[in-house]
């Protein structure tokens, strides 16, 4: 202890001596004075420069957060609800997303929830949900569609990845613009970000995953903002007694689970996953090999917080998650651009395909048209599978039998979207 005190004393007197020496040796000549003023000017310059950068980026950020893309309410939409209708604390917050309702809302008929934009940096997820919302007419059963599931994450982009804030889709009446958002909740809505994220199950992940909605399920009432949003969605699924949940995503091409349909193990007894898989194989079989592969994956029990795990464990719904391959999300891509998002060509992924290190084919462009078309066809085949199987279920599975979905698709399928482009299926905001 005494030694330590002596050390502190010694250090302090050394510090005082240093100041004394500097004062004694200080140069008060006019030349030295000039140099010091110049230094002063330089630091003022840097101060103003940083204030200017803050102002410009601040205005840009504010504009992005408060500008919404135009979604045109489709002719089949009978109601627009909000997450806060099912979990009130979200009311008035940025992440209180709209829920588009198409169909009868009769609880004795089948229901499906489509989640678009759980990850706003996966564009096919949101655009496929928009195309469904703007085109479907549901005569029997109910289709619920959320376009901005993690709405807060649509309020910031990835500036350090040089991602464009918006991308455009050509349509016969002009362009429709969509936001390329972030993977995680905006820190403005949820701060601070801890070093380690501890999921309510006890699972530990990197701190950034605290903001990842697809690691926050089933959510909790007294958690982070992201966990509140997850809780609201789970609450909606419980209150509406949703039979099927289809969560739409994209993955980087090097990710192993790609062009895949992932499902909770309780789906297995219904045969829905395998029938959907067969339907898709039969459908894509008419195309060349490039479109054929679809993988079925069962949700890992030890990977917590995902829709296909937690909505299956904590609600009655039968959860599915679909992935398409998105080069703009990948780690080995070249420069980020709007064209990479929409046209989907990247020379590094072409090379990676030639080297045989990818499980998906990026030898040619994989455009947004194709990725959205895949999601649309997956939705259709899941509905077809449900319609062809539900009468066969007995025992506990009878719970999932509520008659057939009757949906008019307005000519919407993989082939038409791929051939004519997404733009042919987007509505003109002027007509709404
Ligand atoms: Zn995702």
Short mmCIF file of C-alpha atoms and ligand atoms in Angstrom, two decimals:
data_model
loop_
_atom_site.label_atom_id
_atom_site.label_comp_id
_atom_site.label_asym_id
_atom_site.label_seq_id
_atom_site.Cartn_x
_atom_site.Cartn_y
_atom_site.Cartn_z
CA UNK A 1 0.00 0.00 0.00
CA UNK A 2 2.80 2.38 1.06
CA UNK A 3 4.67 1.50 -2.12
CA UNK A 4 1.61 2.31 -4.20
CA UNK A 5 1.12 5.69 -2.45
CA UNK A 6 4.77 6.57 -3.06
CA UNK A 7 4.33 5.63 -6.71
CA UNK A 8 1.27 7.90 -7.08
CA UNK A 9 3.10 10.78 -5.30
CA UNK A 10 6.10 10.35 -7.57
CA UNK A 11 3.95 10.29 -10.70
CA UNK A 12 2.09 13.42 -9.64
CA UNK A 13 5.22 15.47 -8.90
CA UNK A 14 6.64 14.36 -12.26
CA UNK A 15 3.49 15.66 -13.96
CA UNK A 16 3.77 19.06 -12.16
CA UNK A 17 7.50 19.26 -13.02
CA UNK A 18 6.63 18.63 -16.67
CA UNK A 19 4.20 21.59 -16.73
CA UNK A 20 6.78 23.83 -15.02
CA UNK A 21 9.48 22.91 -17.53
CA UNK A 22 7.15 23.52 -20.50
CA UNK A 23 6.19 26.94 -19.10
CA UNK A 24 9.83 27.90 -18.48
CA UNK A 25 10.88 26.79 -21.97
CA UNK A 26 7.84 28.29 -23.73
CA UNK A 27 8.67 30.39 -26.78
CA UNK A 28 6.80 33.70 -26.78
CA UNK A 29 8.47 35.02 -29.93
CA UNK A 30 6.20 36.49 -32.70
CA UNK A 31 7.10 33.58 -35.02
CA UNK A 32 6.03 30.94 -32.52
CA UNK A 33 2.86 32.93 -31.86
CA UNK A 34 2.02 32.85 -35.62
CA UNK A 35 2.49 29.05 -35.76
CA UNK A 36 0.20 28.59 -32.82
CA UNK A 37 -2.53 30.77 -34.43
CA UNK A 38 -2.25 28.72 -37.62
CA UNK A 39 -2.70 25.53 -35.60
CA UNK A 40 -5.72 27.12 -33.98
CA UNK A 41 -7.19 27.94 -37.41
CA UNK A 42 -6.65 24.40 -38.59
CA UNK A 43 -8.50 22.91 -35.65
CA UNK A 44 -11.36 25.37 -36.22
CA UNK A 45 -11.46 24.28 -39.85
CA UNK A 46 -11.73 20.62 -38.82
CA UNK A 47 -14.41 21.50 -36.30
CA UNK A 48 -16.54 23.17 -39.01
CA UNK A 49 -15.84 20.37 -41.48
CA UNK A 50 -17.10 17.73 -39.05
CA UNK A 51 -20.16 19.86 -38.22
CA UNK A 52 -20.90 20.19 -41.96
CA UNK A 53 -20.58 16.42 -42.50
CA UNK A 54 -22.85 15.80 -39.50
CA UNK A 55 -25.42 18.25 -40.86
CA UNK A 56 -25.47 16.83 -44.40
CA UNK A 57 -25.63 13.17 -43.29
CA UNK A 58 -28.13 14.07 -40.56
CA UNK A 59 -30.50 15.67 -43.09
CA UNK A 60 -30.05 12.69 -45.43
CA UNK A 61 -30.75 10.24 -42.59
CA UNK A 62 -33.81 12.19 -41.40
CA UNK A 63 -35.23 12.29 -44.92
CA UNK A 64 -34.73 8.52 -45.37
CA UNK A 65 -36.38 7.69 -42.05
CA UNK A 66 -39.38 9.85 -42.78
CA UNK A 67 -40.00 8.96 -46.44
CA UNK A 68 -42.08 5.86 -47.07
CA UNK A 69 -42.31 3.91 -50.30
CA UNK A 70 -45.74 3.85 -51.95
CA UNK A 71 -47.63 0.61 -51.47
CA UNK A 72 -50.85 0.49 -53.48
CA UNK A 73 -53.69 -1.19 -51.61
CA UNK A 74 -54.69 -4.13 -53.79
CA UNK A 75 -58.30 -4.78 -54.88
CA UNK A 76 -58.42 -7.84 -52.58
CA UNK A 77 -57.51 -5.93 -49.39
CA UNK A 78 -60.50 -5.72 -47.06
CA UNK A 79 -58.81 -4.13 -44.04
CA UNK A 80 -55.49 -2.67 -42.90
CA UNK A 81 -54.65 -3.37 -39.28
CA UNK A 82 -51.52 -2.66 -37.24
CA UNK A 83 -49.29 -4.65 -34.91
CA UNK A 84 -50.37 -2.35 -32.07
CA UNK A 85 -53.94 -3.67 -32.48
CA UNK A 86 -52.52 -6.88 -31.02
CA UNK A 87 -49.93 -5.41 -28.65
CA UNK A 88 -50.79 -1.87 -27.62
CA UNK A 89 -47.37 -0.63 -26.36
CA UNK A 90 -46.22 -0.46 -30.00
CA UNK A 91 -48.78 2.25 -30.75
CA UNK A 92 -47.13 5.48 -31.88
CA UNK A 93 -43.71 3.89 -32.29
CA UNK A 94 -41.89 3.68 -35.60
CA UNK A 95 -42.05 -0.11 -35.82
CA UNK A 96 -45.84 -0.39 -35.63
CA UNK A 97 -46.21 -2.09 -39.02
CA UNK A 98 -49.37 -2.40 -41.11
CA UNK A 99 -51.08 -5.77 -41.55
CA UNK A 100 -52.96 -6.09 -44.86
CA UNK A 101 -55.99 -8.33 -44.63
CA UNK A 102 -57.28 -10.18 -47.72
CA UNK A 103 -60.24 -12.54 -47.50
CA UNK A 104 -63.16 -13.37 -45.29
CA UNK A 105 -61.56 -13.15 -41.78
CA UNK A 106 -63.82 -16.05 -40.84
CA UNK A 107 -62.04 -17.96 -38.02
CA UNK A 108 -63.57 -21.22 -39.26
CA UNK A 109 -61.74 -20.86 -42.58
CA UNK A 110 -57.99 -21.34 -43.16
CA UNK A 111 -55.51 -18.50 -42.65
CA UNK A 112 -51.95 -17.74 -43.65
CA UNK A 113 -49.61 -14.95 -42.52
CA UNK A 114 -46.92 -13.75 -44.95
CA UNK A 115 -44.00 -11.90 -43.38
CA UNK A 116 -42.09 -9.62 -45.76
CA UNK A 117 -39.17 -7.47 -44.65
CA UNK A 118 -38.15 -9.20 -41.42
CA UNK A 119 -34.72 -8.33 -42.88
CA UNK A 120 -35.00 -5.14 -44.98
CA UNK A 121 -31.69 -5.83 -46.77
CA UNK A 122 -33.35 -8.84 -48.49
CA UNK A 123 -35.43 -7.15 -51.20
CA UNK A 124 -37.21 -10.19 -52.70
CA UNK A 125 -38.79 -10.70 -49.28
CA UNK A 126 -40.63 -7.38 -49.29
CA UNK A 127 -41.30 -7.16 -53.04
CA UNK A 128 -42.87 -10.66 -53.15
CA UNK A 129 -45.14 -9.64 -50.25
CA UNK A 130 -46.09 -6.42 -52.09
CA UNK A 131 -46.89 -8.34 -55.31
CA UNK A 132 -49.12 -10.75 -53.33
CA UNK A 133 -50.86 -7.88 -51.53
CA UNK A 134 -51.50 -5.92 -54.75
CA UNK A 135 -52.81 -8.90 -56.77
CA UNK A 136 -54.54 -11.60 -54.74
CA UNK A 137 -58.29 -11.88 -54.41
CA UNK A 138 -59.17 -14.25 -51.58
CA UNK A 139 -62.65 -15.78 -51.83
CA UNK A 140 -62.36 -18.34 -49.02
CA UNK A 141 -59.93 -18.17 -46.10
CA UNK A 142 -57.77 -15.20 -45.08
CA UNK A 143 -54.32 -14.05 -46.18
CA UNK A 144 -52.58 -11.59 -43.82
CA UNK A 145 -49.56 -9.80 -45.28
CA UNK A 146 -47.00 -7.63 -43.46
CA UNK A 147 -44.73 -5.73 -45.86
CA UNK A 148 -42.38 -4.09 -43.32
CA UNK A 149 -42.19 -6.62 -40.52
CA UNK A 150 -39.17 -4.92 -38.96
CA UNK A 151 -40.30 -1.44 -39.95
CA UNK A 152 -37.66 0.25 -37.79
CA UNK A 153 -34.93 -1.49 -39.82
CA UNK A 154 -36.39 0.10 -42.97
CA UNK A 155 -35.51 3.51 -41.52
CA UNK A 156 -31.75 3.22 -42.02
CA UNK A 157 -29.53 1.83 -44.74
CA UNK A 158 -26.00 0.39 -44.57
CA UNK A 159 -23.84 3.49 -45.23
CA UNK A 160 -20.60 1.68 -44.39
CA UNK A 161 -21.44 -0.94 -47.01
CA UNK A 162 -22.16 1.84 -49.55
CA UNK A 163 -25.63 0.40 -50.15
CA UNK A 164 -28.03 2.60 -52.11
CA UNK A 165 -30.97 3.77 -50.01
CA UNK A 166 -33.54 3.04 -52.74
CA UNK A 167 -33.89 0.76 -55.73
CA UNK A 168 -36.38 1.05 -58.57
CA UNK A 169 -38.48 -1.45 -60.46
CA UNK A 170 -39.57 -0.66 -64.00
CA UNK A 171 -43.30 -0.86 -64.60
CA UNK A 172 -45.48 -0.01 -67.64
CA UNK A 173 -46.43 3.30 -65.96
CA UNK A 174 -42.98 4.33 -64.73
CA UNK A 175 -40.78 3.35 -61.79
CA UNK A 176 -41.82 2.06 -58.38
CA UNK A 177 -39.23 2.72 -55.66
CA UNK A 178 -38.46 0.51 -52.68
CA UNK A 179 -36.18 0.97 -49.69
CA UNK A 180 -33.04 -1.07 -49.19
CA UNK A 181 -32.93 -1.07 -45.42
CA UNK A 182 -30.76 -2.55 -42.73
CA UNK A 183 -30.67 -6.05 -41.25
CA UNK A 184 -31.32 -4.72 -37.78
CA UNK A 185 -33.59 -2.39 -35.83
CA UNK A 186 -32.54 1.28 -35.99
CA UNK A 187 -30.34 2.19 -32.97
CA UNK A 188 -32.55 5.29 -32.62
CA UNK A 189 -35.32 2.90 -31.57
CA UNK A 190 -33.10 0.60 -29.54
CA UNK A 191 -29.94 1.70 -27.75
CA UNK A 192 -27.36 0.73 -26.53
CA UNK A 193 -26.10 -2.38 -28.31
CA UNK A 194 -24.48 -4.75 -25.79
CA UNK A 195 -21.32 -6.77 -26.47
CA UNK A 196 -23.24 -10.02 -26.12
CA UNK A 197 -26.89 -10.67 -26.92
CA UNK A 198 -28.55 -13.07 -24.50
CA UNK A 199 -31.78 -14.47 -25.98
CA UNK A 200 -34.59 -15.23 -23.53
CA UNK A 201 -33.72 -18.95 -23.92
CA UNK A 202 -30.21 -18.21 -22.59
CA UNK A 203 -28.58 -18.53 -26.01
CA UNK A 204 -25.71 -16.07 -26.47
CA UNK A 205 -24.99 -14.36 -29.79
CA UNK A 206 -23.00 -11.38 -30.99
CA UNK A 207 -24.30 -8.04 -29.67
CA UNK A 208 -25.52 -6.88 -33.13
CA UNK A 209 -28.09 -9.68 -33.10
CA UNK A 210 -29.93 -7.81 -30.31
CA UNK A 211 -31.34 -5.75 -33.20
CA UNK A 212 -32.08 -8.76 -35.44
CA UNK A 213 -35.82 -9.49 -35.43
CA UNK A 214 -35.23 -13.04 -36.60
CA UNK A 215 -33.28 -13.77 -33.41
CA UNK A 216 -35.84 -12.12 -31.11
CA UNK A 217 -38.81 -14.50 -31.30
CA UNK A 218 -41.01 -15.38 -29.47
CA UNK A 219 -40.39 -11.95 -27.99
CA UNK A 220 -41.26 -10.64 -24.56
CA UNK A 221 -43.24 -7.79 -23.04
CA UNK A 222 -40.34 -6.39 -21.06
CA UNK A 223 -37.50 -6.80 -23.50
CA UNK A 224 -35.76 -4.69 -26.10
CA UNK A 225 -37.74 -2.89 -28.81
CA UNK A 226 -37.01 -5.75 -31.23
CA UNK A 227 -38.35 -8.25 -28.69
CA UNK A 228 -41.53 -6.16 -28.31
CA UNK A 229 -42.08 -6.31 -32.09
CA UNK A 230 -41.50 -10.09 -32.06
CA UNK A 231 -43.95 -10.39 -29.16
CA UNK A 232 -46.56 -8.37 -31.12
CA UNK A 233 -46.26 -10.72 -34.09
CA UNK A 234 -46.52 -13.83 -31.89
CA UNK A 235 -49.53 -12.24 -30.17
CA UNK A 236 -51.16 -11.60 -33.57
CA UNK A 237 -50.55 -15.24 -34.59
CA UNK A 238 -52.10 -16.45 -31.31
CA UNK A 239 -55.12 -14.11 -31.37
CA UNK A 240 -55.91 -14.81 -35.04
CA UNK A 241 -55.10 -18.50 -34.66
CA UNK A 242 -53.07 -18.43 -37.88
CA UNK A 243 -52.72 -21.87 -39.48
CA UNK A 244 -49.65 -21.25 -41.66
CA UNK A 245 -46.90 -18.63 -41.35
CA UNK A 246 -44.61 -18.04 -44.33
CA UNK A 247 -41.60 -15.84 -43.53
CA UNK A 248 -39.85 -14.61 -46.70
CA UNK A 249 -36.09 -14.05 -46.78
CA UNK A 250 -32.99 -13.92 -48.94
CA UNK A 251 -29.49 -15.13 -48.16
CA UNK A 252 -26.01 -14.42 -49.45
CA UNK A 253 -25.05 -16.94 -52.17
CA UNK A 254 -22.29 -18.51 -50.06
CA UNK A 255 -24.76 -19.32 -47.25
CA UNK A 256 -25.47 -23.07 -47.12
CA UNK A 257 -29.24 -22.77 -46.62
CA UNK A 258 -30.30 -21.21 -49.91
CA UNK A 259 -33.19 -21.65 -52.33
CA UNK A 260 -34.62 -23.52 -49.39
CA UNK A 261 -37.81 -23.99 -47.44
CA UNK A 262 -37.23 -24.38 -43.70
CA UNK A 263 -40.00 -25.64 -41.45
CA UNK A 264 -40.71 -26.54 -37.82
CA UNK A 265 -40.68 -30.27 -37.01
CA UNK A 266 -44.39 -30.27 -36.14
CA UNK A 267 -45.11 -29.53 -39.82
CA UNK A 268 -43.72 -32.96 -40.66
CA UNK A 269 -46.81 -34.85 -39.50
CA UNK A 270 -49.02 -32.78 -41.84
CA UNK A 271 -47.02 -33.64 -44.97
CA UNK A 272 -47.25 -29.95 -45.96
CA UNK A 273 -43.50 -29.43 -46.40
CA UNK A 274 -42.92 -32.48 -48.55
CA UNK A 275 -46.01 -31.83 -50.68
CA UNK A 276 -44.92 -28.22 -51.24
CA UNK A 277 -41.47 -29.51 -52.16
CA UNK A 278 -42.94 -31.99 -54.66
CA UNK A 279 -45.22 -29.35 -56.16
CA UNK A 280 -42.24 -27.01 -56.63
CA UNK A 281 -40.06 -29.75 -58.11
CA UNK A 282 -42.81 -30.62 -60.57
CA UNK A 283 -43.30 -26.98 -61.43
CA UNK A 284 -39.61 -26.18 -61.88
CA UNK A 285 -39.08 -29.46 -63.71
CA UNK A 286 -40.56 -27.84 -66.79
CA UNK A 287 -37.67 -25.34 -66.72
CA UNK A 288 -34.01 -26.08 -67.25
CA UNK A 289 -31.88 -27.33 -64.35
CA UNK A 290 -31.05 -23.86 -63.14
CA UNK A 291 -34.43 -23.48 -61.45
CA UNK A 292 -34.88 -27.02 -60.24
CA UNK A 293 -33.10 -27.09 -56.90
CA UNK A 294 -35.16 -26.40 -53.81
CA UNK A 295 -34.00 -27.71 -50.48
CA UNK A 296 -36.11 -28.74 -47.55
CA UNK A 297 -34.57 -28.06 -44.16
CA UNK A 298 -35.93 -28.75 -40.73
CA UNK A 299 -35.58 -25.97 -38.16
CA UNK A 300 -32.62 -26.72 -35.85
CA UNK A 301 -33.80 -27.10 -32.26
CA UNK A 302 -30.75 -25.35 -30.85
CA UNK A 303 -30.89 -22.24 -33.03
CA UNK A 304 -33.18 -19.95 -31.08
CA UNK A 305 -35.07 -16.76 -31.81
CA UNK A 306 -36.10 -17.57 -35.41
CA UNK A 307 -39.69 -17.53 -36.68
CA UNK A 308 -39.59 -21.17 -37.81
CA UNK A 309 -38.42 -22.26 -34.35
CA UNK A 310 -40.22 -20.01 -31.87
CA UNK A 311 -43.58 -19.44 -33.60
CA UNK A 312 -43.72 -23.23 -33.90
CA UNK A 313 -42.88 -23.72 -30.22
CA UNK A 314 -44.95 -20.88 -28.75
CA UNK A 315 -48.04 -20.72 -31.01
CA UNK A 316 -50.22 -23.22 -32.90
CA UNK A 317 -49.12 -22.02 -36.33
CA UNK A 318 -47.23 -24.18 -38.83
CA UNK A 319 -44.18 -22.04 -39.62
CA UNK A 320 -42.16 -21.97 -42.86
CA UNK A 321 -39.26 -19.78 -43.94
CA UNK A 322 -38.23 -19.44 -47.58
CA UNK A 323 -34.76 -18.30 -48.75
CA UNK A 324 -33.62 -17.12 -52.17
CA UNK A 325 -30.06 -16.27 -53.20
CA UNK A 326 -29.19 -12.56 -53.24
CA UNK A 327 -25.76 -11.49 -54.51
CA UNK A 328 -26.13 -7.95 -53.15
CA UNK A 329 -26.14 -9.39 -49.65
CA UNK A 330 -23.01 -11.50 -50.12
CA UNK A 331 -19.55 -10.97 -48.65
CA UNK A 332 -17.51 -11.66 -51.79
CA UNK A 333 -19.48 -9.42 -54.15
CA UNK A 334 -17.95 -6.53 -56.05
CA UNK A 335 -19.13 -2.94 -55.80
CA UNK A 336 -22.62 -2.47 -54.37
CA UNK A 337 -25.12 -0.88 -56.73
CA UNK A 338 -28.80 -0.64 -57.51
CA UNK A 339 -28.16 -2.84 -60.56
CA UNK A 340 -26.69 -5.57 -58.35
CA UNK A 341 -29.88 -5.57 -56.26
CA UNK A 342 -32.29 -5.58 -59.22
CA UNK A 343 -30.38 -7.23 -62.09
CA UNK A 344 -28.41 -9.54 -59.80
CA UNK A 345 -25.22 -10.00 -61.82
CA UNK A 346 -21.86 -10.07 -60.04
CA UNK A 347 -18.63 -11.24 -61.71
CA UNK A 348 -17.16 -12.55 -58.44
CA UNK A 349 -20.16 -14.83 -57.87
CA UNK A 350 -19.93 -15.94 -61.50
CA UNK A 351 -16.30 -16.90 -60.79
CA UNK A 352 -17.25 -18.56 -57.48
CA UNK A 353 -19.81 -20.68 -59.36
CA UNK A 354 -17.17 -21.72 -61.91
CA UNK A 355 -14.84 -22.71 -59.03
CA UNK A 356 -17.61 -24.90 -57.62
CA UNK A 357 -17.65 -23.26 -54.19
CA UNK A 358 -21.32 -22.22 -54.29
CA UNK A 359 -24.30 -24.49 -53.86
CA UNK A 360 -26.46 -22.14 -55.93
CA UNK A 361 -25.85 -21.18 -59.55
CA UNK A 362 -24.68 -17.60 -60.11
CA UNK A 363 -23.06 -18.29 -63.49
CA UNK A 364 -25.62 -15.83 -64.86
CA UNK A 365 -27.46 -12.98 -63.24
CA UNK A 366 -30.03 -13.96 -60.60
CA UNK A 367 -32.39 -10.99 -60.97
CA UNK A 368 -34.95 -9.78 -58.47
CA UNK A 369 -37.65 -10.93 -60.96
CA UNK A 370 -36.46 -14.51 -60.53
CA UNK A 371 -36.08 -14.33 -56.74
CA UNK A 372 -39.53 -12.79 -56.28
CA UNK A 373 -41.00 -15.33 -58.74
CA UNK A 374 -39.58 -18.14 -56.56
CA UNK A 375 -41.24 -16.74 -53.43
CA UNK A 376 -44.57 -16.30 -55.28
CA UNK A 377 -44.51 -19.90 -56.53
CA UNK A 378 -43.53 -21.18 -53.06
CA UNK A 379 -46.56 -19.35 -51.61
CA UNK A 380 -48.83 -20.85 -54.28
CA UNK A 381 -47.55 -24.39 -53.86
CA UNK A 382 -47.86 -24.16 -50.08
CA UNK A 383 -51.51 -23.15 -50.51
CA UNK A 384 -52.01 -25.94 -53.09
CA UNK A 385 -50.40 -28.43 -50.68
CA UNK A 386 -52.69 -27.30 -47.87
CA UNK A 387 -55.76 -27.60 -50.10
CA UNK A 388 -54.83 -31.08 -51.27
CA UNK A 389 -53.95 -32.41 -47.79
CA UNK A 390 -56.19 -30.83 -45.19
CA UNK A 391 -59.05 -33.32 -45.59
CA UNK A 392 -56.71 -36.20 -44.78
CA UNK A 393 -55.69 -35.08 -41.30
CA UNK A 394 -56.99 -36.84 -38.22
CA UNK A 395 -56.50 -36.64 -34.45
CA UNK A 396 -54.59 -33.54 -33.26
CA UNK A 397 -53.91 -32.60 -36.87
CA UNK A 398 -57.61 -32.08 -37.49
CA UNK A 399 -57.07 -28.74 -35.78
CA UNK A 400 -55.42 -27.60 -39.01
CA UNK A 401 -58.39 -28.56 -41.22
CA UNK A 402 -60.62 -25.59 -41.92
CA UNK A 403 -61.77 -26.09 -45.49
CA UNK A 404 -59.98 -24.89 -48.57
CA UNK A 405 -58.33 -21.63 -49.51
CA UNK A 406 -59.91 -20.14 -52.61
CA UNK A 407 -57.53 -17.57 -54.05
CA UNK A 408 -57.51 -15.80 -57.42
CA UNK A 409 -53.94 -15.13 -58.47
CA UNK A 410 -54.44 -12.70 -61.36
CA UNK A 411 -52.16 -14.82 -63.58
CA UNK A 412 -49.44 -14.64 -60.95
CA UNK A 413 -46.90 -17.50 -60.94
CA UNK A 414 -43.18 -18.13 -61.34
CA UNK A 415 -43.32 -18.16 -65.15
CA UNK A 416 -45.33 -14.97 -65.61
CA UNK A 417 -43.30 -12.98 -63.06
CA UNK A 418 -40.00 -14.25 -64.48
CA UNK A 419 -41.02 -13.63 -68.12
CA UNK A 420 -42.89 -10.34 -67.81
CA UNK A 421 -40.99 -8.93 -64.83
CA UNK A 422 -42.25 -7.84 -61.41
CA UNK A 423 -43.30 -4.49 -62.87
CA UNK A 424 -46.12 -6.15 -64.80
CA UNK A 425 -47.70 -7.10 -61.44
CA UNK A 426 -47.27 -3.80 -59.60
CA UNK A 427 -50.18 -1.36 -59.52
CA UNK A 428 -50.06 2.26 -60.63
CA UNK A 429 -50.19 4.57 -57.55
CA UNK A 430 -52.05 7.13 -59.72
CA UNK A 431 -54.99 4.73 -60.11
CA UNK A 432 -55.43 4.09 -56.40
ZN1 LIG B 1 -33.13 -12.98 -43.64
#
